[in-house]
Amino acid sequence: AKATGLPEDLYHDLVAKAEQAIKTSLRQRPVNVKDAVVKERGFKTLRQRSVEVSEFSYRPVACEHDYRVVVVRKNISIE
């Protein structure tokens, strides 16, 4: 309930960092056969468009210190 009640301005986009820099040239990607099969059979495709994160502190009744709660919200489109 606390996560859904957070104001929109507290959320920000999650920026994923690369583990290391790529030192070689990019390869040519193969044809995606799975997408064609999914469309042919009429299934829905779920695609992640963006990820937003926010955080807040939470203290349970019986505890003496606060906990940091990180909330992840994903924007998923249905095709």
Coordinates of C-alpha atoms in Angstrom, one line a residue:
A1 CA 0.0 0.0 0.0
K2 CA 2.9 2.4 0.7
A3 CA 4.5 1.7 -2.7
T4 CA 1.3 2.4 -4.6
G5 CA 0.7 5.6 -2.6
L6 CA 4.1 7.1 -3.5
P7 CA 3.9 10.3 -5.6
E8 CA 4.9 10.1 -9.3
D9 CA 7.8 12.6 -8.9
L10 CA 9.7 10.2 -6.5
Y11 CA 10.1 7.6 -9.3
H12 CA 13.1 7.9 -11.7
D13 CA 14.3 5.7 -14.6
L14 CA 16.6 2.9 -13.8
V15 CA 19.9 3.2 -15.7
A16 CA 21.6 -0.1 -16.2
K17 CA 25.4 0.1 -16.4
A18 CA 27.5 -2.2 -18.6
E19 CA 29.8 -4.5 -16.7
Q20 CA 32.7 -3.8 -19.1
A21 CA 33.4 -2.0 -22.4
I22 CA 33.1 -4.1 -25.5
K23 CA 36.5 -4.2 -27.3
T24 CA 35.5 -6.1 -30.4
S25 CA 33.2 -5.2 -33.3
L26 CA 29.5 -6.0 -33.1
R27 CA 28.3 -9.2 -34.8
Q28 CA 25.4 -9.4 -37.2
R29 CA 22.3 -10.6 -35.2
P30 CA 20.6 -13.7 -36.5
V31 CA 16.9 -13.6 -37.6
N32 CA 14.6 -13.9 -34.6
V33 CA 12.5 -17.0 -35.4
K34 CA 10.7 -17.1 -32.1
D35 CA 8.9 -13.7 -32.8
A36 CA 7.6 -15.0 -36.1
V37 CA 6.3 -18.2 -34.6
V38 CA 4.5 -16.3 -31.7
K39 CA 2.8 -14.0 -34.2
E40 CA 1.8 -16.9 -36.5
R41 CA 0.2 -18.8 -33.6
G42 CA -1.6 -15.7 -32.3
F43 CA -0.1 -15.5 -28.8
K44 CA 0.5 -12.2 -26.9
T45 CA 4.0 -10.8 -26.7
L46 CA 4.9 -9.0 -23.5
R47 CA 7.7 -6.4 -23.9
Q48 CA 9.4 -4.4 -21.2
R49 CA 9.4 -0.7 -22.2
S50 CA 11.0 0.9 -19.1
V51 CA 11.9 0.4 -15.5
E52 CA 11.4 3.0 -12.7
V53 CA 12.7 2.8 -9.2
S54 CA 11.9 4.6 -6.0
E55 CA 12.7 4.1 -2.3
F56 CA 11.3 4.9 1.1
S57 CA 12.0 4.0 4.7
Y58 CA 9.8 1.6 6.7
R59 CA 9.8 0.7 10.3
P60 CA 7.7 -2.3 11.5
V61 CA 6.0 -1.8 14.9
A62 CA 8.2 -4.1 16.9
C63 CA 11.5 -2.9 15.4
E64 CA 13.9 -0.3 16.7
H65 CA 15.4 0.9 13.3
D66 CA 14.2 1.8 9.9
Y67 CA 14.5 -0.4 6.8
R68 CA 15.1 0.9 3.3
V69 CA 12.5 -0.4 0.8
V70 CA 13.3 -0.2 -2.9
V71 CA 10.3 -0.3 -5.2
V72 CA 10.6 -1.3 -8.9
R73 CA 7.9 -0.5 -11.3
K74 CA 8.0 -2.0 -14.8
N75 CA 6.2 -0.6 -17.9
I76 CA 5.1 -3.6 -20.0
S77 CA 3.4 -3.5 -23.3
I78 CA 1.2 -6.2 -24.8
E79 CA 1.5 -6.9 -28.5

